[in-house]
C-alpha positions as MATLAB code, in Angstrom:
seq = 'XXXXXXXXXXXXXXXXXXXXXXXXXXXXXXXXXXXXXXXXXXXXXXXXXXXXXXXXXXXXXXXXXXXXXXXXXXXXXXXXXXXXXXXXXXXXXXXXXXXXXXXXXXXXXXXXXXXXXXXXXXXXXXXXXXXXXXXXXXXXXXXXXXXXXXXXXXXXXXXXXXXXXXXXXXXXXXXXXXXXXXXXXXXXXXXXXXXXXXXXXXXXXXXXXXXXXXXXXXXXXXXXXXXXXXXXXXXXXXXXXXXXXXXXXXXXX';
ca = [
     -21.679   19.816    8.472;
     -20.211   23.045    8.279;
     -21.688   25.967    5.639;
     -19.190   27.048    2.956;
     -19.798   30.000    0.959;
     -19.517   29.423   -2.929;
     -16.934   30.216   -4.632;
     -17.092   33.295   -7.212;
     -15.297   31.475   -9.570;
     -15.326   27.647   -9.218;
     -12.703   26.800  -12.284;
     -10.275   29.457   -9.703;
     -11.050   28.448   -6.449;
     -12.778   25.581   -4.661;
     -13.626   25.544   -0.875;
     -10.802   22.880   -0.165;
      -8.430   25.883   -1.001;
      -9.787   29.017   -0.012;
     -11.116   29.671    3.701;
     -14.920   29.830    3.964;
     -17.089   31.974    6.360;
     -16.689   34.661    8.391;
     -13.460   35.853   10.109;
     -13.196   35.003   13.984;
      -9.719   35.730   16.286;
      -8.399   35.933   12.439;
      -9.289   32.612   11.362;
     -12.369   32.080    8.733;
     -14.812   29.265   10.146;
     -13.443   26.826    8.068;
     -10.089   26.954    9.431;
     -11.618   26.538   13.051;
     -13.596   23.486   12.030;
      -9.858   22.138   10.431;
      -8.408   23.360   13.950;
     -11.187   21.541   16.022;
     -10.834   18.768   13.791;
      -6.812   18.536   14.625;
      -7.185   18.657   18.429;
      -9.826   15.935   18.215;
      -7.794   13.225   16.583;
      -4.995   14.409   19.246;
      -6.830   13.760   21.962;
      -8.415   10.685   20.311;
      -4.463    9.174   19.818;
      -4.406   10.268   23.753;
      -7.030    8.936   24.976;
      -7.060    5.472   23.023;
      -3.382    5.249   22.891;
      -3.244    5.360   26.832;
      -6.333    4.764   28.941;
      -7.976    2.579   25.479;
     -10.833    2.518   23.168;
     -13.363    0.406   25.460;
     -12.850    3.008   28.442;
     -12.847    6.236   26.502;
     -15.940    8.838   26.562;
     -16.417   11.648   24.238;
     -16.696   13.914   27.449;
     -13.214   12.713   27.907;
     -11.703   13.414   24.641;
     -13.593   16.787   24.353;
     -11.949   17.876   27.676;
      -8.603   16.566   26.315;
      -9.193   18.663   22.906;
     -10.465   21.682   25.260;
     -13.856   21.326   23.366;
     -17.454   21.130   24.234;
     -19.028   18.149   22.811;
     -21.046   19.857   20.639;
     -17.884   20.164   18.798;
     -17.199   16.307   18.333;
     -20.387   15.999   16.493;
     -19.530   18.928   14.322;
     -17.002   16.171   12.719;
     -17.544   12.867   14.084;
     -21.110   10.705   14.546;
     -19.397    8.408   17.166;
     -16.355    7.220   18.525;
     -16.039    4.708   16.273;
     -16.101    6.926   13.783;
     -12.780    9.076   15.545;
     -10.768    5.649   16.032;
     -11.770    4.925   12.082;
     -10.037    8.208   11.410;
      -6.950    7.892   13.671;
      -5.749    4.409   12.689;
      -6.425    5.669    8.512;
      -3.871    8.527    9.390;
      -1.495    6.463   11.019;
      -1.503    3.563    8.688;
      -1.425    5.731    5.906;
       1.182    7.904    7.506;
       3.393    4.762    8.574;
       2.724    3.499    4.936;
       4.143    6.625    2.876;
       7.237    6.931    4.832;
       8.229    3.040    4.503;
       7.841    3.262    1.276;
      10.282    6.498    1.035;
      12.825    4.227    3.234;
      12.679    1.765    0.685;
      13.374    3.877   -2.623;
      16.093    5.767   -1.533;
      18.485    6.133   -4.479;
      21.595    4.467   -4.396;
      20.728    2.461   -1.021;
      21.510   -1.590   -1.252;
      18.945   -3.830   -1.030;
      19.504   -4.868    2.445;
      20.140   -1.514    3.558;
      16.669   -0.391    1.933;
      15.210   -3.633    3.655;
      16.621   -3.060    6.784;
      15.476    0.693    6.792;
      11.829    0.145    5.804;
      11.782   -2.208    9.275;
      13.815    0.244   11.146;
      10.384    2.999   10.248;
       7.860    0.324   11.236;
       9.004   -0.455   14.811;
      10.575    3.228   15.037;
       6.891    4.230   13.862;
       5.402    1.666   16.312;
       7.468    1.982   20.047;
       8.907    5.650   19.382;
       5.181    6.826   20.096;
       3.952    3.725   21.910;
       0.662    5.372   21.551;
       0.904    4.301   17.562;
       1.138    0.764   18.541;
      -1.435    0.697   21.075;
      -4.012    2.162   18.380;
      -2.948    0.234   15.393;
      -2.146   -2.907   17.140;
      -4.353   -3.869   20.260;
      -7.446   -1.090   20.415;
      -8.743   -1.237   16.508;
      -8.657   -5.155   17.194;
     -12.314   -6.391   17.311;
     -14.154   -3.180   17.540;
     -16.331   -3.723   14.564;
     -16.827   -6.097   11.002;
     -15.699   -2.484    9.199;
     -12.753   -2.026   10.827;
     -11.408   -5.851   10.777;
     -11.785   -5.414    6.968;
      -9.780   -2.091    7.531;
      -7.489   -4.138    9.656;
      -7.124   -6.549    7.382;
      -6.544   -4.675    4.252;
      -3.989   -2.715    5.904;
      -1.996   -6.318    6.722;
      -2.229   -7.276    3.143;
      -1.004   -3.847    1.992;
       2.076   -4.478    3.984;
       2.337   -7.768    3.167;
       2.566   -6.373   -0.648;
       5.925   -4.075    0.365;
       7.063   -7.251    2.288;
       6.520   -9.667   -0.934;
       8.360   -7.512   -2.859;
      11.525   -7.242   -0.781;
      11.218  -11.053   -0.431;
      11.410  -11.462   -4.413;
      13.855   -8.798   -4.861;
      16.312  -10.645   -1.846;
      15.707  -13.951   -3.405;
      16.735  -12.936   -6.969;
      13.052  -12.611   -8.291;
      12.439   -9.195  -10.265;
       9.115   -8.407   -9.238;
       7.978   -6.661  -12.098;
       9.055   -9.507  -14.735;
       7.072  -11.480  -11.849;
       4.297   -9.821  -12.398;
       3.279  -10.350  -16.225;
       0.942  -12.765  -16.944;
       1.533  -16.395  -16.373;
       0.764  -19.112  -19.038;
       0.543  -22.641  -18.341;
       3.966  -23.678  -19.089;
       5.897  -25.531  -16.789;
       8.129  -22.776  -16.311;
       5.334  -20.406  -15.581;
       3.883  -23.098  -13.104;
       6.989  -22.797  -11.320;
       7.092  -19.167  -11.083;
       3.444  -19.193   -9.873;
       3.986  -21.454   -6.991;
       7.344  -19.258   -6.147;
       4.848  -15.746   -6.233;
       2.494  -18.187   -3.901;
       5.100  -19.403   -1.695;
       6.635  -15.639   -0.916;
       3.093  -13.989   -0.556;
       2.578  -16.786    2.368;
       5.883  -16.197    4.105;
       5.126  -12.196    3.665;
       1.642  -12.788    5.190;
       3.877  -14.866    7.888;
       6.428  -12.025    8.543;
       4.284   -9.040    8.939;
       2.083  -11.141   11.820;
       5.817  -11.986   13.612;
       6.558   -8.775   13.075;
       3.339   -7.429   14.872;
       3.195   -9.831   17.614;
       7.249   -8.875   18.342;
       5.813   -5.127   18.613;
       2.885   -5.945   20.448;
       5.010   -7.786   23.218;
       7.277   -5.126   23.465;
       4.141   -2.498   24.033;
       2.871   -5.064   26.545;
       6.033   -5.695   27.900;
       7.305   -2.116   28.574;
      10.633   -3.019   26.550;
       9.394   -0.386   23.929;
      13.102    1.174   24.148;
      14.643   -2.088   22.046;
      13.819   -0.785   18.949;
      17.602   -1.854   17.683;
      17.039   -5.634   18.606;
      13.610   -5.998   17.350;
      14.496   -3.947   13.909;
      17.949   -6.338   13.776;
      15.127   -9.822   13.876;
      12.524   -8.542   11.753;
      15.704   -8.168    9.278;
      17.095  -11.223    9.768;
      13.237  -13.074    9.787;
      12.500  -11.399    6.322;
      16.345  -11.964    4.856;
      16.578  -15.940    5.965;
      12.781  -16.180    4.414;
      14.453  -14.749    1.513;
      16.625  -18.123    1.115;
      13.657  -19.853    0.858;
      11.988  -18.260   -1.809;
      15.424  -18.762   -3.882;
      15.796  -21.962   -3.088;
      12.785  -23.023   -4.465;
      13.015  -20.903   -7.754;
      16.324  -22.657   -7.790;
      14.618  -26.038   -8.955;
      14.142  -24.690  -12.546;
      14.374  -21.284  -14.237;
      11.461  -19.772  -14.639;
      11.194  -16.471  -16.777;
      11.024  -13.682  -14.339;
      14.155  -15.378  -12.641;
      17.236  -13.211  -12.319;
];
């Protein structure tokens, strides 16, 4: 852990806002812990994204970061714990800017739809590195990061639901109140069930269609890959109105 000096006025200033410790090649010692920090996770995304988590030593990635390894421990207890770190930024990072894609004003629905795919496998090949980390190396490292794993799928799944009711004439926020056991509101409950299945569905043909492409080398057909994941969420779409179809539910627009 690095020192921090206290603040003189803590309701002013906080040590999250103000560099800390003495001033080195003009940079306080905080800002060269933030810097070390930085080239770590670069050479982590590197190292992992290329040569792979199994075969990667922290002698390695320090000589990538052009750091002694006194250094990694200064913000990292293991390997595990740099990995951990990388695939939170990039599934956090992938995360916000789908959801930008998605609420651009003015955009149609398919056009919003089609542009929140377009990030993912944009995201994913562009940097091939991405989908090497997020899709092949976190897979079966450890029980905390298939949970991690796991939560990030369902996450996605969530944007995917969504665009699923919205395309199939559902408002998702009407959706969302809660159900009573009327027939109507039985209906609309097995509707919500069906689409978070065929969500669940998508974003697992989605990954295997990038992960083929990584393992493939046919990371450059980004178009044809966006134009199926469309056309796999829009045609699943169909299904989720053609069962709402059989009554009308509340929620149903």
């Amino acid at each position: 852990m690095t020192r921090q000096a206290c603040s003189a006025d803590p309701l002013k200033q906080s040590s999250k806002e103000v560099p800390v410790g003495r001033l080195y090649s003009g940079m306080h010692s905080s800002e060269r812990t933030t810097e070390r920090y930085g080239r770590l996770v670069e050479a982590g995304i590197e190292i992992f994204g290329t040569a792979g988590y199994s075969t990667a030593r922290i002698k390695t990635i320090c000589q990538r970061a052009g750091l002694s390894e006194r250094y990694f421990y200064e913000s990292f207890d293991s390997r595990e714990q740099l990995l951990t770190a990388i695939y939170d930024n990039l599934s956090s990072t992938l995360m916000r800017e789908v959801v930008l894609a998605l609420e651009v004003p003015g955009m149609a629905l398919k056009d919003a739809v089609r542009a929140g795919l377009a990030v993912v496998v944009n995201f994913m090949l562009g940097d091939p590195r991405h989908a090497r980390i997020i899709l092949v190396e976190i897979v079966g490292v450890s029980s905390e990061l298939e949970s991690k794993r796991h939560h990030s799928l369902t996450e996605f799944a969530k944007i995917t639901m969504r665009q699923l009711l919205l395309l199939g004439g559902i408002d998702p926020a009407e959706a969302q109140r809660p159900l009573t056991a009327c027939a109507e509101d039985g209906l609309l409950a097995e509707v919500l069930d069906f689409a978070r299945l065929t969500a669940m569905s998508i974003v697992g043909g989605v990954n295997n269609m990038l992960c083929d492409a990584l393992l493939s080398e046919t990371t450059a057909n980004t178009e044809r890959i966006t134009e199926v994941a469309y056309q796999l969420t829009y045609n699943a779409s169909t299904g989720v109105r053609t069962l709402a179809a059989q009554g009308e539910p509340a929620g149903l627009v």
